[in-house]
PDB file of C-alpha atoms (C1' of nucleotides) in Angstrom:
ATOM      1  CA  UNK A   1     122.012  97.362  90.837  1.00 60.00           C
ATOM      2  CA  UNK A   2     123.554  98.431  88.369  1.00 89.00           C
ATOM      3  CA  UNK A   3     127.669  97.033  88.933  1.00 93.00           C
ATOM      4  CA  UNK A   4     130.490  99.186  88.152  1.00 95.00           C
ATOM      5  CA  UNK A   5     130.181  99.541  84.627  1.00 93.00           C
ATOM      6  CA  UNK A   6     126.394 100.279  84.422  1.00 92.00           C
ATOM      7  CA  UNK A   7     126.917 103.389  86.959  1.00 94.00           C
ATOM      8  CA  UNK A   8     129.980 104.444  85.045  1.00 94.00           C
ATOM      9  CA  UNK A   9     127.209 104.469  81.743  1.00 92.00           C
ATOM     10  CA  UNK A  10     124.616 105.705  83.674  1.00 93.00           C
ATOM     11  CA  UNK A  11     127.552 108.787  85.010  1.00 93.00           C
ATOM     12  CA  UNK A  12     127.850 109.526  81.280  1.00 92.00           C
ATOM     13  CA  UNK A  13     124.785 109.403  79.868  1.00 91.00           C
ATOM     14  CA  UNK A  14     123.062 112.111  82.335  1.00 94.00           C
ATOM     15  CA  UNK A  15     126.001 114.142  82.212  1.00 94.00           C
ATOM     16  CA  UNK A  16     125.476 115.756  79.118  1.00 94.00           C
ATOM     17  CA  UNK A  17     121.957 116.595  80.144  1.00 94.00           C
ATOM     18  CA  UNK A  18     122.138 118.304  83.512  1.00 96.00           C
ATOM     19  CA  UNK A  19     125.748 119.826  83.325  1.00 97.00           C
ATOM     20  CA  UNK A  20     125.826 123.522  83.812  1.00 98.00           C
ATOM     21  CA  UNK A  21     121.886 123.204  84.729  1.00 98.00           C
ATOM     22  CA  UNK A  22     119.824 124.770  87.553  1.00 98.00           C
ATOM     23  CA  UNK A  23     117.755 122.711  89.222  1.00 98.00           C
ATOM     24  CA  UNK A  24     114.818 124.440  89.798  1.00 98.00           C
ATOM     25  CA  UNK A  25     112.773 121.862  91.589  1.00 98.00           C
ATOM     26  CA  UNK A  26     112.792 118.063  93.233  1.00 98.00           C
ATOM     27  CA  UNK A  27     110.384 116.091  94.115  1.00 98.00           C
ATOM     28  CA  UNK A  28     110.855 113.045  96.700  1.00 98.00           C
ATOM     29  CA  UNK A  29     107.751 111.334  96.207  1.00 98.00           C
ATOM     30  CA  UNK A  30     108.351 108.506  98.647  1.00 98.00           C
ATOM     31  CA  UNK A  31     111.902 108.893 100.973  1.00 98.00           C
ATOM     32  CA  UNK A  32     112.568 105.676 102.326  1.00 98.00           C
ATOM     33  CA  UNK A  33     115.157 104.864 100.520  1.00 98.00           C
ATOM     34  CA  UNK A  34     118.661 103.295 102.487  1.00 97.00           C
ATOM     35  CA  UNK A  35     118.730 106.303 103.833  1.00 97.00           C
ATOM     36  CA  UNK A  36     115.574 108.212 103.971  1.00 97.00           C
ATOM     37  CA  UNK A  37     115.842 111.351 102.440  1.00 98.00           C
ATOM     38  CA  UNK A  38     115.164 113.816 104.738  1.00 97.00           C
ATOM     39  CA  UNK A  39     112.601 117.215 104.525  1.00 97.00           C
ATOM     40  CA  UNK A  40     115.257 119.844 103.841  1.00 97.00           C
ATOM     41  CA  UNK A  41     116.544 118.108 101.411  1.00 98.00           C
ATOM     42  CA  UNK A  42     114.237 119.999  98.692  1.00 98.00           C
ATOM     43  CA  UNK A  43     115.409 122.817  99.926  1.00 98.00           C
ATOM     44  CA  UNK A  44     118.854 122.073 100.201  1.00 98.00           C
ATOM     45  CA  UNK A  45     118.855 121.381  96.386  1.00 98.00           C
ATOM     46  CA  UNK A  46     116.504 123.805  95.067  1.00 98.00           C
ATOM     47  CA  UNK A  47     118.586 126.447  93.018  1.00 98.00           C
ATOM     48  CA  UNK A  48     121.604 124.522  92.982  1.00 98.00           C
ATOM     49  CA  UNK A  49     123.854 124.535  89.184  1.00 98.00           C
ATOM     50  CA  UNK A  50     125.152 121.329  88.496  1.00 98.00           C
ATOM     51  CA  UNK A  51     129.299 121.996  87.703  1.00 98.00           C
ATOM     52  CA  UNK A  52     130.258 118.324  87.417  1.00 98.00           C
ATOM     53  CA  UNK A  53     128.884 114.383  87.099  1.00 97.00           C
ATOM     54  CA  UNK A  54     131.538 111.911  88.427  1.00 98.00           C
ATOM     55  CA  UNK A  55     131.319 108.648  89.676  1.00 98.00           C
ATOM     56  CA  UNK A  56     133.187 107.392  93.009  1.00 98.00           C
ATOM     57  CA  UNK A  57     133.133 103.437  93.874  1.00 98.00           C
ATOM     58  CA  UNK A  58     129.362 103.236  92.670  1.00 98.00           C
ATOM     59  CA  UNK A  59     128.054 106.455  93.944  1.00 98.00           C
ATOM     60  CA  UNK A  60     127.498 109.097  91.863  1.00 98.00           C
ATOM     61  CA  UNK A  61     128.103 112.308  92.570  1.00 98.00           C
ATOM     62  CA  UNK A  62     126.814 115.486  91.397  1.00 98.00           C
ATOM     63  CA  UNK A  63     128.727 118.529  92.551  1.00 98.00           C
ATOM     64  CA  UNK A  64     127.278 122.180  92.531  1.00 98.00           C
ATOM     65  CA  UNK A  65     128.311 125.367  93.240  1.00 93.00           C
ATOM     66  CA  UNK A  66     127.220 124.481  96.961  1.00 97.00           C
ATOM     67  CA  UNK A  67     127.216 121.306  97.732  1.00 98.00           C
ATOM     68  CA  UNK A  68     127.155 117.559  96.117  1.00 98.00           C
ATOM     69  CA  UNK A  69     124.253 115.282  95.468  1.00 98.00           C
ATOM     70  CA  UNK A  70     125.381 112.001  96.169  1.00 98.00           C
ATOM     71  CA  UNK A  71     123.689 109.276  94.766  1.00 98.00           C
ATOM     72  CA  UNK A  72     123.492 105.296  94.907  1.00 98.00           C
ATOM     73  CA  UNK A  73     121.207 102.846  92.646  1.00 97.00           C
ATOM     74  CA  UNK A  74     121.218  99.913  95.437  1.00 97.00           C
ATOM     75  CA  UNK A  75     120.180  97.069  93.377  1.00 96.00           C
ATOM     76  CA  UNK A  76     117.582  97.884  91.403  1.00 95.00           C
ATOM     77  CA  UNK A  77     117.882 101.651  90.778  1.00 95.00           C
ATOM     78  CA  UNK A  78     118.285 103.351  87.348  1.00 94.00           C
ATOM     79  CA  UNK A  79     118.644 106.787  86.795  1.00 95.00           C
ATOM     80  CA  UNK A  80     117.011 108.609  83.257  1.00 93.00           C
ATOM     81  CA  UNK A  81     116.104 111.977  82.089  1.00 94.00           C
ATOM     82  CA  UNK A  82     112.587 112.195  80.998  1.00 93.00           C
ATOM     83  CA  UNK A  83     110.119 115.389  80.269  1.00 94.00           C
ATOM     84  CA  UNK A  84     108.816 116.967  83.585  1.00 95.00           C
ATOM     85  CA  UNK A  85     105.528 116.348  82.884  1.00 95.00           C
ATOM     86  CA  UNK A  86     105.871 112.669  82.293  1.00 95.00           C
ATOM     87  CA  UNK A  87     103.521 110.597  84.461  1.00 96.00           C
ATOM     88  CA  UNK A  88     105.918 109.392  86.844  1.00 96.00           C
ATOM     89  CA  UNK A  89     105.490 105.216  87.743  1.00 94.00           C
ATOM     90  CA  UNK A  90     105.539 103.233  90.693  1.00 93.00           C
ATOM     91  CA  UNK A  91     108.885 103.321  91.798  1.00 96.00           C
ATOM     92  CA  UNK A  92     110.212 107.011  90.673  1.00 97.00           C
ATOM     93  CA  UNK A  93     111.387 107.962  93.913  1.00 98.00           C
ATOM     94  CA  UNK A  94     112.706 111.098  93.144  1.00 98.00           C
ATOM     95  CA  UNK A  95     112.718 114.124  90.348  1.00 98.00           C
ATOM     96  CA  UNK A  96     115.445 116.661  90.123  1.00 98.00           C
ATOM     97  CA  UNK A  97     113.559 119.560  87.791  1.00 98.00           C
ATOM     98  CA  UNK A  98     115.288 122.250  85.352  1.00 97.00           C
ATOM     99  CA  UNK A  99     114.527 125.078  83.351  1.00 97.00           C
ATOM    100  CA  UNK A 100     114.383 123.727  80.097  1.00 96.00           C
ATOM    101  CA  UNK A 101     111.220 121.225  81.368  1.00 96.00           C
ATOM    102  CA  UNK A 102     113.527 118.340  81.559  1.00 95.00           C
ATOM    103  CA  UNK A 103     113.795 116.098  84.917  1.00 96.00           C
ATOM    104  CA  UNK A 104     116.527 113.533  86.246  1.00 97.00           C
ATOM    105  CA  UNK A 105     114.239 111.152  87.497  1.00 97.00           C
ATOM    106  CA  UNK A 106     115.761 108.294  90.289  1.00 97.00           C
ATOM    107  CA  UNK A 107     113.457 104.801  89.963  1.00 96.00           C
ATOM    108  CA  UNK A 108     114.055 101.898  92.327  1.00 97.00           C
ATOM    109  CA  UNK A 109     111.955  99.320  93.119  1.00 97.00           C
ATOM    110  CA  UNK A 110     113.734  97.992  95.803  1.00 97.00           C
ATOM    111  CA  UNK A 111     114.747 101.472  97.494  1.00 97.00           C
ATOM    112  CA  UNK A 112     118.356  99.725  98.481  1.00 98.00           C
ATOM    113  CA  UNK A 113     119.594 102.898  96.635  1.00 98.00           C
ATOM    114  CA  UNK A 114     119.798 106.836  98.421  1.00 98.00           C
ATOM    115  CA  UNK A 115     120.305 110.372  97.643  1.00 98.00           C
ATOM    116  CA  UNK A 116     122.256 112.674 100.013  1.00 98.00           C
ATOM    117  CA  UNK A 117     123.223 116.237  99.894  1.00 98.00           C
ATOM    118  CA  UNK A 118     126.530 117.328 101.670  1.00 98.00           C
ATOM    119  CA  UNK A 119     127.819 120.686 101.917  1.00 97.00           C
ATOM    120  CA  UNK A 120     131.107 119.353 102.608  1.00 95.00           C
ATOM    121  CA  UNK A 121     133.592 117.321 100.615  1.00 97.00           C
ATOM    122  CA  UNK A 122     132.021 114.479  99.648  1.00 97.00           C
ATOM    123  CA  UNK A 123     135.230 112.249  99.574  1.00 97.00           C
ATOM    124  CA  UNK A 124     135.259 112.695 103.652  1.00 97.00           C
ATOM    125  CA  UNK A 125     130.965 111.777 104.128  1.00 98.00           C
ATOM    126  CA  UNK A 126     130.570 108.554 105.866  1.00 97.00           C
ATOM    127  CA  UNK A 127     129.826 106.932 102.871  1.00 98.00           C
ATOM    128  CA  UNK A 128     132.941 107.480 101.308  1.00 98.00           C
ATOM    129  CA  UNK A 129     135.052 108.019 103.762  1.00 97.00           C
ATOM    130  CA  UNK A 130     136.325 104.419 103.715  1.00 97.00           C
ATOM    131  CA  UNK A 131     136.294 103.098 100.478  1.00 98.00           C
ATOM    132  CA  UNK A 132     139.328 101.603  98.695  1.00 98.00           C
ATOM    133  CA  UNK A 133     141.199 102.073  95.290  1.00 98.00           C
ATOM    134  CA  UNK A 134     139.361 102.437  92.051  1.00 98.00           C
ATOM    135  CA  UNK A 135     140.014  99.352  89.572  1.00 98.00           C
ATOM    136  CA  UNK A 136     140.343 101.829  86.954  1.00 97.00           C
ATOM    137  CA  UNK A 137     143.031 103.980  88.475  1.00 97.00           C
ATOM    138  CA  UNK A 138     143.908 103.640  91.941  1.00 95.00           C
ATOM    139  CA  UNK A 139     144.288  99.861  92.566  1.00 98.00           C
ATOM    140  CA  UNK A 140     148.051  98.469  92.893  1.00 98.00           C
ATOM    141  CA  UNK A 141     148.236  94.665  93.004  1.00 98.00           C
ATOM    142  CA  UNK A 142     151.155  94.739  95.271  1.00 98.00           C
ATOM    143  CA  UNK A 143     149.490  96.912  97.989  1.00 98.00           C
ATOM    144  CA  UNK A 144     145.821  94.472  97.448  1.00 98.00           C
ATOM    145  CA  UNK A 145     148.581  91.174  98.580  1.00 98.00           C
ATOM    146  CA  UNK A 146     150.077  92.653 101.436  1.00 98.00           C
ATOM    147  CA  UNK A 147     146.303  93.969 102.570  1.00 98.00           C
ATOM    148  CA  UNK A 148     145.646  90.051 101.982  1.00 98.00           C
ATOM    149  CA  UNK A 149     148.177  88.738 104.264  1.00 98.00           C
ATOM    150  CA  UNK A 150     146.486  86.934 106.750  1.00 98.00           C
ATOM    151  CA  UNK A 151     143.042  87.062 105.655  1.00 98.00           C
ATOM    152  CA  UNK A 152     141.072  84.218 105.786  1.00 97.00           C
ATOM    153  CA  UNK A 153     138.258  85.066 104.270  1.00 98.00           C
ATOM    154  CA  UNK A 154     137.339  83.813 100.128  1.00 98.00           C
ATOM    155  CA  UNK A 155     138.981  85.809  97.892  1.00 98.00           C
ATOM    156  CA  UNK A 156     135.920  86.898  96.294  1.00 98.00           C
ATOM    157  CA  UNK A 157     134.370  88.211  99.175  1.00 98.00           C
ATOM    158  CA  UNK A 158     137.939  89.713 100.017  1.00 98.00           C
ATOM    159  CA  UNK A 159     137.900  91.653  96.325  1.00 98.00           C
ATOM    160  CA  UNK A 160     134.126  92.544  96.842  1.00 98.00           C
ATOM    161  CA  UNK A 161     134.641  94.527  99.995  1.00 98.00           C
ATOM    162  CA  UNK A 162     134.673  97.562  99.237  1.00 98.00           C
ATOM    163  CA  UNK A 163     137.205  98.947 101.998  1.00 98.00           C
ATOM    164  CA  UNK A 164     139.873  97.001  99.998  1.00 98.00           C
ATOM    165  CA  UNK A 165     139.090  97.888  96.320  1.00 98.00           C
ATOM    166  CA  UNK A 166     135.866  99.095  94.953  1.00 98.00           C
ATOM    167  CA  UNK A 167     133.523  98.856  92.010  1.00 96.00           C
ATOM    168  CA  UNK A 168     133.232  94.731  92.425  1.00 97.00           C
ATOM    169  CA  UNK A 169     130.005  93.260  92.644  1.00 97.00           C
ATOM    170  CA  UNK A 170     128.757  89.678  92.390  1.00 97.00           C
ATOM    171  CA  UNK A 171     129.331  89.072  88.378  1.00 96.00           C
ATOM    172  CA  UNK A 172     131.976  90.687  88.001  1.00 96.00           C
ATOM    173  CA  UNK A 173     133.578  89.172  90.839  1.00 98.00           C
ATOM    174  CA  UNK A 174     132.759  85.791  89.495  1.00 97.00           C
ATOM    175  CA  UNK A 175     134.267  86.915  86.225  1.00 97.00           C
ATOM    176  CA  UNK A 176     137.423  88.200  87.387  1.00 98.00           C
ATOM    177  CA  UNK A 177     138.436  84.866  89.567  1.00 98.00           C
ATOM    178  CA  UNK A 178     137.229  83.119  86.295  1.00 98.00           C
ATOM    179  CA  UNK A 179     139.728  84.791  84.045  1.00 98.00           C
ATOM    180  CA  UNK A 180     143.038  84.925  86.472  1.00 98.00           C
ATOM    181  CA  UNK A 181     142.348  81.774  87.019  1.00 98.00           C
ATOM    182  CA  UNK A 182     141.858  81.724  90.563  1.00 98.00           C
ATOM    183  CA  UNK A 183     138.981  79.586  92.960  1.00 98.00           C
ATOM    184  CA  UNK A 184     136.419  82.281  94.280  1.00 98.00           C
ATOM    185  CA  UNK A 185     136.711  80.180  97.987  1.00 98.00           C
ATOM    186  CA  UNK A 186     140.667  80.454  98.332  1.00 98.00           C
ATOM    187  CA  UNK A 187     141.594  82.288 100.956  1.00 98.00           C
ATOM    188  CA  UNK A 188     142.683  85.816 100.598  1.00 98.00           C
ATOM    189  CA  UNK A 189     146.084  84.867 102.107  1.00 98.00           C
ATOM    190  CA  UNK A 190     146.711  82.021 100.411  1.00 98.00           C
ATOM    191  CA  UNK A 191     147.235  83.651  96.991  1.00 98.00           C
ATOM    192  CA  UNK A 192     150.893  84.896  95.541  1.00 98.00           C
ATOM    193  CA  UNK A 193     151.905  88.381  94.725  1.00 98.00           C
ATOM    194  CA  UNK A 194     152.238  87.265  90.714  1.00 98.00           C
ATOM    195  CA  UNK A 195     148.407  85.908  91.083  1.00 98.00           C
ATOM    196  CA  UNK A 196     147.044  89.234  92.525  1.00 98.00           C
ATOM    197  CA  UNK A 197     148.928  90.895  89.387  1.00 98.00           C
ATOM    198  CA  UNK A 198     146.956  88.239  86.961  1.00 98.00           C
ATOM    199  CA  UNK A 199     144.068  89.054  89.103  1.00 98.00           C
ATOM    200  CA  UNK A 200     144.084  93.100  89.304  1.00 98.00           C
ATOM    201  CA  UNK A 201     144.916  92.522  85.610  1.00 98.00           C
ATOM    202  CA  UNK A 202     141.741  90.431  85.188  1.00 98.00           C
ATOM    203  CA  UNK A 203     139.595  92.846  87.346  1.00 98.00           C
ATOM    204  CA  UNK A 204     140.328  95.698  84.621  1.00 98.00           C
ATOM    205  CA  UNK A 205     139.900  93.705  81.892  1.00 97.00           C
ATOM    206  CA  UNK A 206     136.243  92.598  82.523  1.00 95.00           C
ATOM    207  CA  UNK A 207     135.485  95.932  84.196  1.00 95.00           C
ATOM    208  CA  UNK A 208     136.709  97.872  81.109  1.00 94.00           C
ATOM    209  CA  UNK A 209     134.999  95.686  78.257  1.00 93.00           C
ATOM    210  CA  UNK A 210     131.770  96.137  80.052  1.00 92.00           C
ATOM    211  CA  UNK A 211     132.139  99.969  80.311  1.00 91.00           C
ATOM    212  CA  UNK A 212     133.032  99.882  76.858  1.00 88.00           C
ATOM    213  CA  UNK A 213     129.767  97.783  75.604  1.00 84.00           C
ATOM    214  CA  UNK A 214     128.181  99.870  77.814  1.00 77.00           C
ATOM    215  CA  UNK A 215     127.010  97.868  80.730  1.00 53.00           C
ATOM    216  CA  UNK A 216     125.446  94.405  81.142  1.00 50.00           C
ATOM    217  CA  UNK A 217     122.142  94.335  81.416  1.00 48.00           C
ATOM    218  CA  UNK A 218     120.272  91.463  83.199  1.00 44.00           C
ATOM    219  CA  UNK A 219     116.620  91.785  84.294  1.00 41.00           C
ATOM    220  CA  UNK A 220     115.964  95.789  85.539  1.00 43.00           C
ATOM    221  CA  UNK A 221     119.028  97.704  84.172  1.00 46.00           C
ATOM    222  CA  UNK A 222     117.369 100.708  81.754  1.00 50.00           C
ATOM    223  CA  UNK A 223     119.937 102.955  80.721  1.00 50.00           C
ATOM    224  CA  UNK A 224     119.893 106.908  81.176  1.00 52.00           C
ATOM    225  CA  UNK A 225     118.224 107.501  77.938  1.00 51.00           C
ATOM    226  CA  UNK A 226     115.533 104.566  78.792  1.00 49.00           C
ATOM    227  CA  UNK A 227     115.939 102.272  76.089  1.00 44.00           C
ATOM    228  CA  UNK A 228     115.886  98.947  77.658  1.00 41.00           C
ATOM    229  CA  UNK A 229     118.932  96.740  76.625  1.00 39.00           C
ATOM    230  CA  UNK A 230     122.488  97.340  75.000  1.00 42.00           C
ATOM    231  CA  UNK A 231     125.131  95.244  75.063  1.00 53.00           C
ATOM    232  CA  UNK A 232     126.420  91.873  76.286  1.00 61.00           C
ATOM    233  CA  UNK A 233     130.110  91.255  77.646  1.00 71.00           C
ATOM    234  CA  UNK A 234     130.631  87.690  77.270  1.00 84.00           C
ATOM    235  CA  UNK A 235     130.083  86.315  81.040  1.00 93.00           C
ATOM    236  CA  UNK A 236     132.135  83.043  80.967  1.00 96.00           C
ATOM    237  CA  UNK A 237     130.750  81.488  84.091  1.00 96.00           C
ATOM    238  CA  UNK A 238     127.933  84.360  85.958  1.00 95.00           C
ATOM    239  CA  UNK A 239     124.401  82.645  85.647  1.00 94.00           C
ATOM    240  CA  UNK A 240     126.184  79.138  83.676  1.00 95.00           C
ATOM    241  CA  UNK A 241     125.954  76.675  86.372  1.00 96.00           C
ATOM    242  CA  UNK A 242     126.046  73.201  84.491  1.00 95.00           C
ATOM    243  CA  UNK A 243     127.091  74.570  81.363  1.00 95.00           C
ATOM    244  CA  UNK A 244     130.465  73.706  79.555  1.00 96.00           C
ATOM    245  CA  UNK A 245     132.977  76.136  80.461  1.00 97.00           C
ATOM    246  CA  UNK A 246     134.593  77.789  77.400  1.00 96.00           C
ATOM    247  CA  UNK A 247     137.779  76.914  77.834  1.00 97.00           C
ATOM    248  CA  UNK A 248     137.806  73.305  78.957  1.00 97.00           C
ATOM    249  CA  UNK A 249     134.358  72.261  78.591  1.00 97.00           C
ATOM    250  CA  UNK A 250     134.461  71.119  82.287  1.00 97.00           C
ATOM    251  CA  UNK A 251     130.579  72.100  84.041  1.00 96.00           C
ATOM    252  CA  UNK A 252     130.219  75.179  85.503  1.00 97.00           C
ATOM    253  CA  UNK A 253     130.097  74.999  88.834  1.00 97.00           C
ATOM    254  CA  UNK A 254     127.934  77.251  91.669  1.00 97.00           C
ATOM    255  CA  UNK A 255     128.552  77.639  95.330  1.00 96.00           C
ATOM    256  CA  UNK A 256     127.344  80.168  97.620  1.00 96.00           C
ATOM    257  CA  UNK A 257     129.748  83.017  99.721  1.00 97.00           C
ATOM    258  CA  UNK A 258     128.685  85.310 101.979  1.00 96.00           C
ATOM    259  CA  UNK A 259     125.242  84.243 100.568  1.00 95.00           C
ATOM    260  CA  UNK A 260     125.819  85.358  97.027  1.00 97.00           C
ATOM    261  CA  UNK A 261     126.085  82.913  94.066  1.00 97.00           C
ATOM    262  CA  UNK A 262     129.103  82.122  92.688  1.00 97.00           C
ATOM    263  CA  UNK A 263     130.020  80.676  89.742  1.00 97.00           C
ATOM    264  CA  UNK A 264     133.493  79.163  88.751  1.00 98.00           C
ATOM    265  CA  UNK A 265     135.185  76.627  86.996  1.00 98.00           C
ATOM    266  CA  UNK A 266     136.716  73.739  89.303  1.00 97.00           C
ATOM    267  CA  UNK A 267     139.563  72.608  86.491  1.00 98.00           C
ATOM    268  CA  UNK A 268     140.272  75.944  85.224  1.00 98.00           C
ATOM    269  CA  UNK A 269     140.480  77.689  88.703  1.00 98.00           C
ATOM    270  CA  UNK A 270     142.112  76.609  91.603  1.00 97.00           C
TER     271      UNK A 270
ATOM    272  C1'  DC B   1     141.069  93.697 114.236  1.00 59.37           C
ATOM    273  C1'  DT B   2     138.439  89.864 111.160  1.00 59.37           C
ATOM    274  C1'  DA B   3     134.589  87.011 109.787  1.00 59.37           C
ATOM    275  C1'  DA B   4     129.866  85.524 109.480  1.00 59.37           C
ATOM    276  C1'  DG B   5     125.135  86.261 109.439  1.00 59.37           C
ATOM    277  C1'  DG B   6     121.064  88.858 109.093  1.00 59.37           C
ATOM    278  C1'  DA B   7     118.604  92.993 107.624  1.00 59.37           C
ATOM    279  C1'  DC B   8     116.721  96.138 104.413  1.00 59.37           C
ATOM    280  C1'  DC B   9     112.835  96.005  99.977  1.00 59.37           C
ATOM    281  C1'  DT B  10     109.985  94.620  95.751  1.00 59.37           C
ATOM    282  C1'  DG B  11     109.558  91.977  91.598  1.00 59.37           C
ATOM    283  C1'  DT B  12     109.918  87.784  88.994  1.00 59.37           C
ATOM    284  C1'  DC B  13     110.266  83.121  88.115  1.00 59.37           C
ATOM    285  C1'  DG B  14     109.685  78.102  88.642  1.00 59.37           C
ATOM    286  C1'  DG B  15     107.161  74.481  90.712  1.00 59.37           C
ATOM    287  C1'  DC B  16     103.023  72.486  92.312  1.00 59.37           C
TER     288       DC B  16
ATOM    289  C1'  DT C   1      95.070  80.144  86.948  1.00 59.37           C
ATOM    290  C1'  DG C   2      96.886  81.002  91.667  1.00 59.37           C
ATOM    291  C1'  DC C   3      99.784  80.562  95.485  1.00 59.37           C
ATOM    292  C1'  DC C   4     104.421  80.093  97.695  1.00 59.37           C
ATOM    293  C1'  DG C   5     109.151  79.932  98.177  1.00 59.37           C
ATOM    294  C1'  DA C   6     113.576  81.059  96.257  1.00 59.37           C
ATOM    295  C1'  DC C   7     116.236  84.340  94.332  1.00 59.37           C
ATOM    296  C1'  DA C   8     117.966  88.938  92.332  1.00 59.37           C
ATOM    297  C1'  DG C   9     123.251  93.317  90.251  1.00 59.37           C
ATOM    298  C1'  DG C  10     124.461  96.220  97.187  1.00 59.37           C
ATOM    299  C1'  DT C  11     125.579  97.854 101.382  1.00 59.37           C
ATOM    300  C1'  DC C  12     125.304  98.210 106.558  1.00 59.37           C
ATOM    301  C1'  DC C  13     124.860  96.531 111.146  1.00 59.37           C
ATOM    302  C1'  DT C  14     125.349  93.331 114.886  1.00 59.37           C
ATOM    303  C1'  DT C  15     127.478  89.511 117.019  1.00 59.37           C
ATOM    304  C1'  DA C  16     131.249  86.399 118.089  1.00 59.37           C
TER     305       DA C  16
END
DNA sequence: CTAAGGACCTGTCGGC
DNA sequence: TGCCGACAGGTCCTTA
């Protein structure tokens, strides 16, 4: 999926398109998705006016005047408005239909992704319910070292768990640690107060130049309007593995975590 | 409570 | 060319 930063673009570029529209019609053309989407759900939706587009962690959420679609891309999902009547492919899950003969159509190969209706407050669904801070506006370094105290687990996996911060996935994970300057495998713990500043610091930094460029976009990313590529954020180490790092020329190094590559420099982080 | 591992899916790529 | 394993951006669940 789609990290942080392409959800964030894909938030904005379907919000001008469905705000303040009914949808008139959806079609779930194959539910088992995370969670499958279940037979009332149709009906729950049907008629509903979209009021608002936000994003929370990497869900997105589309409130109406009677509930909230709540949406995840999993890892392969994109999100795009197309005409109605476009044939839809292989992996379009899911239309949301309006008036004007437009459709928000959800595609995801994989089907890691989901789409839930709650009636309720979305911020208190399951889903939700326990995520951290968002990078962008919520996280405080101090209160991400004393939640570290203790922990024994790699930083990165500490940072990509999403009950302590969200919106981290695996490159930007690798990217952060790269630019505070901190080993992905150091224990949570075992990392000062002044480093968690460097690396909260770090964290916004990469997540904010990607949102800005738009998102990266690495093999099935298609943005909301469907054109294919965009924009590259310089990844320093992500996907390098025996290449010269950039800032010491020292060979990118990869290691796995919780089964997830990872990609760091061993003279520039420690 | 934390930590580690597997599970869920399909597509693509590299090697033989 | 064809087959086969490894791997891919995320979460959630179970087990210890």
């Amino acid at each position: 999926m789609p990290e942080l930063p392409e959800v964030e673009t894909t938030c904005r570029g379907i919000a001008p398109h469905v705000l303040g529209k009914r949808i008139t019609e959806v079609i779930v053309r194959e539910p088992r998705l995370r969670q499958r989407v279940p037979p009332t759900f149709a009906r729950d939706v049907r008629g509903r006016v979209i009021s608002a587009v936000e994003r929370r962690a990497k869900y997105l959420l589309l409130r109406t005047d009677a509930g909230t679609l709540i949406i995840h891309l999993g890892m392969s999902g994109s999100l795009r408005v197309v005409p109605a009547h476009q044939p839809a492919g292989a992996h379009d899950h899911v239309d949301w239909c309006f008036e004007n003969g437009l459709c928000l159509r959800l595609r995801d190969p994989r089907r890691f992704g989901l789409a839930v209706w709650t009636r309720g407050d979305p911020a208190s669904h399951s889903l939700l319910r326990d995520l951290g801070p968002e990078p962008l506006v919520d996280l405080d370094a101090d209160a991400l070292f004393q939640r570290a105290q203790g922990r024994k687990a790699p930083v990165k996996q500490f940072i990509m768990d999403s009950r302590n911060m969200v919106g981290v996935g695996n490159i930007y994970a690798s990217e952060a640690l790269f630019r505070a300057g901190i080993h992905p495998a150091r224990a949570a713990g075992r990392i000062s107060r002044k480093r968690y500043h460097r690396l909260v610091a770090a964290i916004r930094e990469v997540l904010g130049a990607a949102i800005n460029a738009g998102g990266t976009t690495l093999r099935d990313f298609v943005g909301s309007e469907g054109k294919p590529g965009y924009f590259s954020v310089h990844l320093q180490v992500y996907g390098r593995a025996g290449e010269p790092c950039h800032a010491c020329g020292t060979e990118i190094c990869l290691l796995s975590l919780g089964q997830r590559s990872t990609y760091y420099c061993p003279h520039c982080q420690r």
